[in-house]
PDB file of C-alpha atoms in Angstrom:
ATOM      1  CA  ASN O   2     -63.501  52.333 103.261  1.00 75.00           C
ATOM      2  CA  ALA O   3     -66.496  54.120 104.759  1.00 82.00           C
ATOM      3  CA  GLY O   4     -64.390  57.278 105.202  1.00 94.00           C
ATOM      4  CA  VAL O   5     -65.654  59.667 107.867  1.00 97.00           C
ATOM      5  CA  THR O   6     -69.047  58.849 109.319  1.00 97.00           C
ATOM      6  CA  GLN O   7     -71.176  61.017 111.580  1.00 98.00           C
ATOM      7  CA  THR O   8     -74.256  60.183 113.601  1.00 97.00           C
ATOM      8  CA  PRO O   9     -76.941  61.304 113.939  1.00 97.00           C
ATOM      9  CA  LYS O  10     -77.691  63.205 110.712  1.00 97.00           C
ATOM     10  CA  PHE O  11     -80.332  65.354 112.393  1.00 97.00           C
ATOM     11  CA  GLN O  12     -81.033  66.131 116.041  1.00 97.00           C
ATOM     12  CA  VAL O  13     -83.415  68.403 117.929  1.00 97.00           C
ATOM     13  CA  LEU O  14     -82.619  69.200 121.550  1.00 97.00           C
ATOM     14  CA  LYS O  15     -84.269  71.275 124.200  1.00 98.00           C
ATOM     15  CA  THR O  16     -82.247  73.904 126.017  1.00 98.00           C
ATOM     16  CA  GLY O  17     -80.249  72.327 128.818  1.00 97.00           C
ATOM     17  CA  GLN O  18     -80.197  68.810 127.393  1.00 97.00           C
ATOM     18  CA  SER O  19     -76.937  67.039 126.765  1.00 96.00           C
ATOM     19  CA  MET O  20     -75.912  64.854 123.883  1.00 96.00           C
ATOM     20  CA  THR O  21     -72.941  63.384 122.067  1.00 98.00           C
ATOM     21  CA  LEU O  22     -72.273  63.732 118.364  1.00 98.00           C
ATOM     22  CA  GLN O  23     -70.419  60.711 117.061  1.00 98.00           C
ATOM     23  CA  CYS O  24     -67.592  60.752 114.538  1.00 98.00           C
ATOM     24  CA  ALA O  25     -65.630  57.783 113.269  1.00 98.00           C
ATOM     25  CA  GLN O  26     -63.039  57.245 110.555  1.00 97.00           C
ATOM     26  CA  ASP O  27     -61.522  54.055 109.168  1.00 96.00           C
ATOM     27  CA  MET O  28     -58.475  55.527 107.439  1.00 96.00           C
ATOM     28  CA  ASN O  29     -56.103  55.361 110.438  1.00 95.00           C
ATOM     29  CA  HIS O  30     -55.767  59.148 110.407  1.00 95.00           C
ATOM     30  CA  GLU O  31     -53.994  60.750 113.331  1.00 93.00           C
ATOM     31  CA  TYR O  32     -55.671  64.148 113.006  1.00 92.00           C
ATOM     32  CA  MET O  33     -59.366  64.630 113.710  1.00 94.00           C
ATOM     33  CA  SER O  34     -61.329  67.808 114.190  1.00 94.00           C
ATOM     34  CA  TRP O  35     -64.785  69.243 114.757  1.00 96.00           C
ATOM     35  CA  TYR O  36     -66.164  72.327 113.022  1.00 95.00           C
ATOM     36  CA  ARG O  37     -69.441  74.143 113.257  1.00 96.00           C
ATOM     37  CA  GLN O  38     -71.034  76.057 110.422  1.00 94.00           C
ATOM     38  CA  ASP O  39     -73.768  78.577 111.051  1.00 93.00           C
ATOM     39  CA  PRO O  40     -76.090  79.635 108.201  1.00 86.00           C
ATOM     40  CA  GLY O  41     -74.244  81.605 105.526  1.00 80.00           C
ATOM     41  CA  MET O  42     -70.963  81.376 107.420  1.00 83.00           C
ATOM     42  CA  GLY O  43     -67.670  79.574 107.033  1.00 86.00           C
ATOM     43  CA  LEU O  44     -66.466  76.725 109.203  1.00 90.00           C
ATOM     44  CA  ARG O  45     -65.191  77.457 112.684  1.00 92.00           C
ATOM     45  CA  LEU O  46     -62.905  75.024 114.486  1.00 92.00           C
ATOM     46  CA  ILE O  47     -64.248  73.750 117.815  1.00 95.00           C
ATOM     47  CA  HIS O  48     -61.723  71.136 118.978  1.00 95.00           C
ATOM     48  CA  TYR O  49     -59.090  69.009 117.353  1.00 92.00           C
ATOM     49  CA  SER O  50     -56.897  66.019 118.129  1.00 93.00           C
ATOM     50  CA  VAL O  51     -53.534  64.934 116.774  1.00 90.00           C
ATOM     51  CA  GLY O  52     -53.756  61.417 118.179  1.00 92.00           C
ATOM     52  CA  ALA O  53     -55.356  59.189 120.773  1.00 94.00           C
ATOM     53  CA  GLY O  54     -55.236  60.865 124.168  1.00 95.00           C
ATOM     54  CA  ILE O  55     -54.334  64.293 122.752  1.00 94.00           C
ATOM     55  CA  THR O  56     -56.907  67.034 122.226  1.00 95.00           C
ATOM     56  CA  ASP O  57     -56.794  70.801 122.038  1.00 93.00           C
ATOM     57  CA  GLN O  58     -59.131  73.749 121.665  1.00 94.00           C
ATOM     58  CA  GLY O  59     -59.961  75.492 118.442  1.00 91.00           C
ATOM     59  CA  GLU O  60     -61.575  78.882 117.846  1.00 90.00           C
ATOM     60  CA  VAL O  61     -64.932  78.262 119.547  1.00 94.00           C
ATOM     61  CA  PRO O  62     -64.525  75.548 122.229  1.00 96.00           C
ATOM     62  CA  ASN O  63     -66.892  76.870 124.906  1.00 96.00           C
ATOM     63  CA  GLY O  64     -69.831  74.581 125.627  1.00 96.00           C
ATOM     64  CA  TYR O  65     -68.205  71.539 124.023  1.00 98.00           C
ATOM     65  CA  ASN O  66     -66.060  68.699 125.324  1.00 97.00           C
ATOM     66  CA  VAL O  67     -64.095  66.098 123.403  1.00 98.00           C
ATOM     67  CA  SER O  68     -62.002  63.050 124.123  1.00 96.00           C
ATOM     68  CA  ARG O  69     -59.982  60.726 121.903  1.00 97.00           C
ATOM     69  CA  SER O  70     -59.596  57.291 123.408  1.00 97.00           C
ATOM     70  CA  THR O  71     -59.028  55.529 120.071  1.00 97.00           C
ATOM     71  CA  THR O  72     -57.604  56.537 116.706  1.00 96.00           C
ATOM     72  CA  GLU O  73     -60.953  55.864 115.027  1.00 97.00           C
ATOM     73  CA  ASP O  74     -63.409  57.820 117.191  1.00 98.00           C
ATOM     74  CA  PHE O  75     -63.690  61.464 118.171  1.00 98.00           C
ATOM     75  CA  PRO O  76     -67.011  62.236 119.879  1.00 98.00           C
ATOM     76  CA  LEU O  77     -68.191  65.777 120.578  1.00 98.00           C
ATOM     77  CA  ARG O  78     -70.218  66.326 123.754  1.00 98.00           C
ATOM     78  CA  LEU O  79     -72.626  69.157 124.407  1.00 97.00           C
ATOM     79  CA  LEU O  80     -73.029  69.315 128.175  1.00 92.00           C
ATOM     80  CA  SER O  81     -75.958  71.740 128.370  1.00 96.00           C
ATOM     81  CA  ALA O  82     -77.325  72.677 124.972  1.00 97.00           C
ATOM     82  CA  ALA O  83     -78.128  76.310 124.210  1.00 97.00           C
ATOM     83  CA  PRO O  84     -79.977  77.829 121.224  1.00 97.00           C
ATOM     84  CA  SER O  85     -76.667  79.446 120.182  1.00 96.00           C
ATOM     85  CA  GLN O  86     -75.373  75.944 119.454  1.00 97.00           C
ATOM     86  CA  THR O  87     -77.906  75.447 116.688  1.00 97.00           C
ATOM     87  CA  SER O  88     -75.655  74.739 113.735  1.00 97.00           C
ATOM     88  CA  VAL O  89     -74.339  72.146 111.321  1.00 97.00           C
ATOM     89  CA  TYR O  90     -71.444  70.177 112.770  1.00 98.00           C
ATOM     90  CA  PHE O  91     -68.752  68.639 110.600  1.00 97.00           C
ATOM     91  CA  CYS O  92     -66.113  66.167 111.635  1.00 97.00           C
ATOM     92  CA  ALA O  93     -62.909  65.771 109.605  1.00 94.00           C
ATOM     93  CA  SER O  94     -59.834  63.582 109.646  1.00 94.00           C
ATOM     94  CA  SER O  95     -56.459  63.509 107.952  1.00 91.00           C
ATOM     95  CA  TYR O  96     -52.900  62.361 108.230  1.00 90.00           C
ATOM     96  CA  VAL O  97     -51.035  65.133 110.028  1.00 79.00           C
ATOM     97  CA  GLY O  98     -50.105  67.780 107.488  1.00 76.00           C
ATOM     98  CA  SER O  99     -52.280  66.337 104.740  1.00 85.00           C
ATOM     99  CA  GLU O 100     -55.669  67.076 103.190  1.00 89.00           C
ATOM    100  CA  GLN O 101     -58.740  66.620 105.364  1.00 91.00           C
ATOM    101  CA  TYR O 102     -61.668  64.319 104.676  1.00 94.00           C
ATOM    102  CA  PHE O 103     -65.009  65.568 105.947  1.00 95.00           C
ATOM    103  CA  GLY O 104     -68.081  63.730 107.126  1.00 97.00           C
ATOM    104  CA  PRO O 105     -71.607  64.526 105.882  1.00 96.00           C
ATOM    105  CA  GLY O 106     -72.475  66.644 108.903  1.00 97.00           C
ATOM    106  CA  THR O 107     -74.963  66.633 111.770  1.00 97.00           C
ATOM    107  CA  ARG O 108     -77.713  69.222 111.692  1.00 97.00           C
ATOM    108  CA  LEU O 109     -78.506  70.256 115.260  1.00 97.00           C
ATOM    109  CA  THR O 110     -81.393  72.435 116.377  1.00 97.00           C
ATOM    110  CA  VAL O 111     -81.680  73.579 119.988  1.00 97.00           C
ATOM    111  CA  THR O 112     -85.074  74.971 120.988  1.00 97.00           C
TER     112      THR O 112
ATOM    113  CA  ASP C  13     -51.578  79.198 110.226  1.00 65.00           C
ATOM    114  CA  ALA C  14     -51.373  82.256 108.009  1.00 73.00           C
ATOM    115  CA  LYS C  15     -54.536  84.253 107.427  1.00 86.00           C
ATOM    116  CA  THR C  16     -56.036  84.073 103.926  1.00 91.00           C
ATOM    117  CA  THR C  17     -58.263  86.607 102.185  1.00 93.00           C
ATOM    118  CA  GLN C  18     -60.729  85.755  99.411  1.00 96.00           C
ATOM    119  CA  PRO C  19     -63.429  87.732  97.595  1.00 97.00           C
ATOM    120  CA  PRO C  20     -66.850  86.853  98.994  1.00 95.00           C
ATOM    121  CA  SER C  21     -68.407  86.005  95.643  1.00 97.00           C
ATOM    122  CA  MET C  22     -67.711  85.551  91.935  1.00 97.00           C
ATOM    123  CA  ASP C  23     -69.653  84.635  88.807  1.00 97.00           C
ATOM    124  CA  CYS C  24     -68.408  82.575  85.886  1.00 97.00           C
ATOM    125  CA  ALA C  25     -70.080  81.615  82.611  1.00 97.00           C
ATOM    126  CA  GLU C  26     -70.533  77.917  82.041  1.00 97.00           C
ATOM    127  CA  GLY C  27     -67.725  76.496  79.916  1.00 97.00           C
ATOM    128  CA  ARG C  28     -65.348  79.315  80.722  1.00 97.00           C
ATOM    129  CA  ALA C  29     -62.385  79.160  83.085  1.00 97.00           C
ATOM    130  CA  ALA C  30     -63.076  80.170  86.659  1.00 98.00           C
ATOM    131  CA  ASN C  31     -60.146  81.921  88.313  1.00 98.00           C
ATOM    132  CA  LEU C  32     -60.474  82.189  92.086  1.00 98.00           C
ATOM    133  CA  PRO C  33     -57.889  84.372  93.848  1.00 97.00           C
ATOM    134  CA  CYS C  34     -56.529  84.048  97.358  1.00 96.00           C
ATOM    135  CA  ASN C  35     -54.221  86.364  99.255  1.00 95.00           C
ATOM    136  CA  HIS C  36     -51.911  84.874 101.897  1.00 92.00           C
ATOM    137  CA  SER C  37     -49.301  87.564 102.346  1.00 89.00           C
ATOM    138  CA  THR C  38     -48.129  86.297 105.761  1.00 88.00           C
ATOM    139  CA  ILE C  39     -47.611  82.692 104.700  1.00 89.00           C
ATOM    140  CA  SER C  40     -44.477  81.078 106.089  1.00 86.00           C
ATOM    141  CA  GLY C  41     -42.006  78.971 104.194  1.00 86.00           C
ATOM    142  CA  ASN C  42     -43.330  75.597 105.316  1.00 84.00           C
ATOM    143  CA  GLU C  43     -47.028  76.336 104.907  1.00 88.00           C
ATOM    144  CA  TYR C  44     -48.849  74.779 101.991  1.00 91.00           C
ATOM    145  CA  VAL C  45     -51.799  76.378 100.219  1.00 93.00           C
ATOM    146  CA  TYR C  46     -54.843  74.100 100.248  1.00 93.00           C
ATOM    147  CA  TRP C  47     -58.122  74.541  98.402  1.00 95.00           C
ATOM    148  CA  TYR C  48     -61.427  72.941  99.332  1.00 96.00           C
ATOM    149  CA  ARG C  49     -64.950  73.433  98.095  1.00 96.00           C
ATOM    150  CA  GLN C  50     -68.348  72.967  99.698  1.00 95.00           C
ATOM    151  CA  ILE C  51     -71.352  72.205  97.534  1.00 94.00           C
ATOM    152  CA  HIS C  52     -74.712  73.099  99.104  1.00 88.00           C
ATOM    153  CA  SER C  53     -74.544  71.931 102.730  1.00 84.00           C
ATOM    154  CA  GLN C  54     -72.309  68.945 102.158  1.00 92.00           C
ATOM    155  CA  GLY C  55     -69.003  68.467 103.916  1.00 94.00           C
ATOM    156  CA  PRO C  56     -66.099  70.319 102.272  1.00 94.00           C
ATOM    157  CA  GLN C  57     -64.173  68.433  99.600  1.00 95.00           C
ATOM    158  CA  TYR C  58     -60.428  68.652  99.026  1.00 95.00           C
ATOM    159  CA  ILE C  59     -59.420  70.004  95.603  1.00 97.00           C
ATOM    160  CA  ILE C  60     -55.679  70.611  95.421  1.00 95.00           C
ATOM    161  CA  HIS C  61     -52.684  71.895  97.353  1.00 93.00           C
ATOM    162  CA  GLY C  62     -49.199  73.203  96.667  1.00 93.00           C
ATOM    163  CA  LEU C  63     -46.111  74.727  98.247  1.00 92.00           C
ATOM    164  CA  LYS C  64     -44.455  76.910  95.634  1.00 90.00           C
ATOM    165  CA  ASN C  65     -44.722  75.165  92.293  1.00 85.00           C
ATOM    166  CA  ASN C  66     -47.814  75.226  90.157  1.00 94.00           C
ATOM    167  CA  GLU C  67     -49.925  72.107  90.539  1.00 96.00           C
ATOM    168  CA  THR C  68     -52.546  70.437  88.372  1.00 97.00           C
ATOM    169  CA  ASN C  69     -54.848  67.512  88.924  1.00 96.00           C
ATOM    170  CA  GLU C  70     -58.023  66.208  87.343  1.00 95.00           C
ATOM    171  CA  MET C  71     -60.141  68.824  89.110  1.00 94.00           C
ATOM    172  CA  ALA C  72     -58.176  72.055  88.904  1.00 97.00           C
ATOM    173  CA  SER C  73     -54.900  73.921  88.580  1.00 98.00           C
ATOM    174  CA  LEU C  74     -53.197  75.921  91.301  1.00 98.00           C
ATOM    175  CA  ILE C  75     -50.963  78.856  90.436  1.00 97.00           C
ATOM    176  CA  ILE C  76     -48.832  80.235  93.283  1.00 96.00           C
ATOM    177  CA  THR C  77     -46.943  83.486  92.802  1.00 95.00           C
ATOM    178  CA  GLU C  78     -43.173  83.418  93.093  1.00 94.00           C
ATOM    179  CA  ASP C  79     -43.252  85.352  96.386  1.00 94.00           C
ATOM    180  CA  ARG C  80     -45.983  82.944  97.616  1.00 94.00           C
ATOM    181  CA  LYS C  81     -48.122  85.823  98.828  1.00 94.00           C
ATOM    182  CA  SER C  82     -51.068  84.890  96.655  1.00 95.00           C
ATOM    183  CA  SER C  83     -52.471  82.067  94.592  1.00 96.00           C
ATOM    184  CA  THR C  84     -55.191  81.358  92.053  1.00 97.00           C
ATOM    185  CA  LEU C  85     -57.332  78.282  91.722  1.00 98.00           C
ATOM    186  CA  ILE C  86     -58.326  77.626  88.128  1.00 98.00           C
ATOM    187  CA  LEU C  87     -61.287  75.487  87.088  1.00 98.00           C
ATOM    188  CA  PRO C  88     -60.563  75.220  83.356  1.00 96.00           C
ATOM    189  CA  HIS C  89     -64.085  74.616  82.061  1.00 95.00           C
ATOM    190  CA  ALA C  90     -66.611  75.501  84.742  1.00 97.00           C
ATOM    191  CA  THR C  91     -69.868  73.575  84.834  1.00 97.00           C
ATOM    192  CA  LEU C  92     -73.039  74.194  86.801  1.00 97.00           C
ATOM    193  CA  ARG C  93     -71.893  71.491  89.224  1.00 96.00           C
ATOM    194  CA  ASP C  94     -68.913  73.684  90.146  1.00 97.00           C
ATOM    195  CA  THR C  95     -71.252  76.169  91.840  1.00 98.00           C
ATOM    196  CA  ALA C  96     -69.995  76.036  95.428  1.00 97.00           C
ATOM    197  CA  VAL C  97     -68.119  77.887  98.148  1.00 96.00           C
ATOM    198  CA  TYR C  98     -64.365  77.632  97.664  1.00 97.00           C
ATOM    199  CA  TYR C  99     -61.995  77.867 100.633  1.00 95.00           C
ATOM    200  CA  CYS C 100     -58.306  78.720 100.496  1.00 95.00           C
ATOM    201  CA  ILE C 101     -56.243  77.694 103.530  1.00 91.00           C
ATOM    202  CA  ALA C 102     -52.599  77.980 104.516  1.00 88.00           C
ATOM    203  CA  SER C 103     -51.492  74.997 106.568  1.00 83.00           C
ATOM    204  CA  TYR C 104     -48.249  73.467 107.792  1.00 76.00           C
ATOM    205  CA  SER C 105     -47.035  70.432 105.935  1.00 61.00           C
ATOM    206  CA  GLY C 106     -46.032  68.471 108.978  1.00 55.00           C
ATOM    207  CA  GLY C 107     -46.160  68.373 112.708  1.00 53.00           C
ATOM    208  CA  TYR C 108     -49.075  69.320 114.873  1.00 55.00           C
ATOM    209  CA  GLN C 109     -51.474  71.787 113.361  1.00 65.00           C
ATOM    210  CA  LYS C 110     -54.707  73.646 113.900  1.00 71.00           C
ATOM    211  CA  VAL C 111     -56.496  74.070 110.587  1.00 75.00           C
ATOM    212  CA  THR C 112     -58.986  76.914 110.373  1.00 77.00           C
ATOM    213  CA  PHE C 113     -61.309  77.906 107.534  1.00 81.00           C
ATOM    214  CA  GLY C 114     -62.387  81.402 106.577  1.00 83.00           C
ATOM    215  CA  THR C 115     -65.612  82.337 104.804  1.00 86.00           C
ATOM    216  CA  GLY C 116     -64.432  81.437 101.293  1.00 93.00           C
ATOM    217  CA  THR C 117     -65.625  82.574  97.851  1.00 96.00           C
ATOM    218  CA  LYS C 118     -69.113  81.729  96.650  1.00 96.00           C
ATOM    219  CA  LEU C 119     -68.714  80.813  92.966  1.00 98.00           C
ATOM    220  CA  GLN C 120     -71.876  80.951  90.885  1.00 98.00           C
ATOM    221  CA  VAL C 121     -71.599  79.307  87.468  1.00 98.00           C
ATOM    222  CA  ILE C 122     -74.122  80.877  85.123  1.00 97.00           C
ATOM    223  CA  PRO C 123     -75.668  78.956  82.203  1.00 96.00           C
TER     224      PRO C 123
END
């Protein structure tokens, strides 16, 4: 199993650009989530999904969109990047009610 | 999910036991206590979880008080590689859930 994979590992965007962070898992987990981690801070939940076609907002959803068309994939879209979205983004997956497995992260800089 | 409170930082001498406390005074009866750790800027890694009984695995032990309002993660023989941020989370064991992380405890293992 590859576990949870994230692409790209690094990304630099200009203000106003859009992009999609990719997340995939091969463990048939129902639950997937996106977190952001700012320097020296804990993880904050952006969006999560409990199955294909079902998504919901976390603590800091503004500026981000998600969709879950398959069990395996949970992409995170930034519609119009802002410097405040400079952060490290982690994707995670789990069986519902079980421990989460995290990806290696995407380091995003918005200039 | 119940809110958890952890000290921001702790030191531990190499080879000694590291005891990391967590307060979760508002935890409900069907919420488990989960512990994760994050080494450098990697994705968080699951350590252990429990409901009300003490738990032990190859990484650590988890001691939960009888009233379930607090718990302690024990690393029996801390090594330099255990230097990390440790997160304590209260999360439902089943059904739909929104898992949030706090800021954790930064454990520094000292040679």
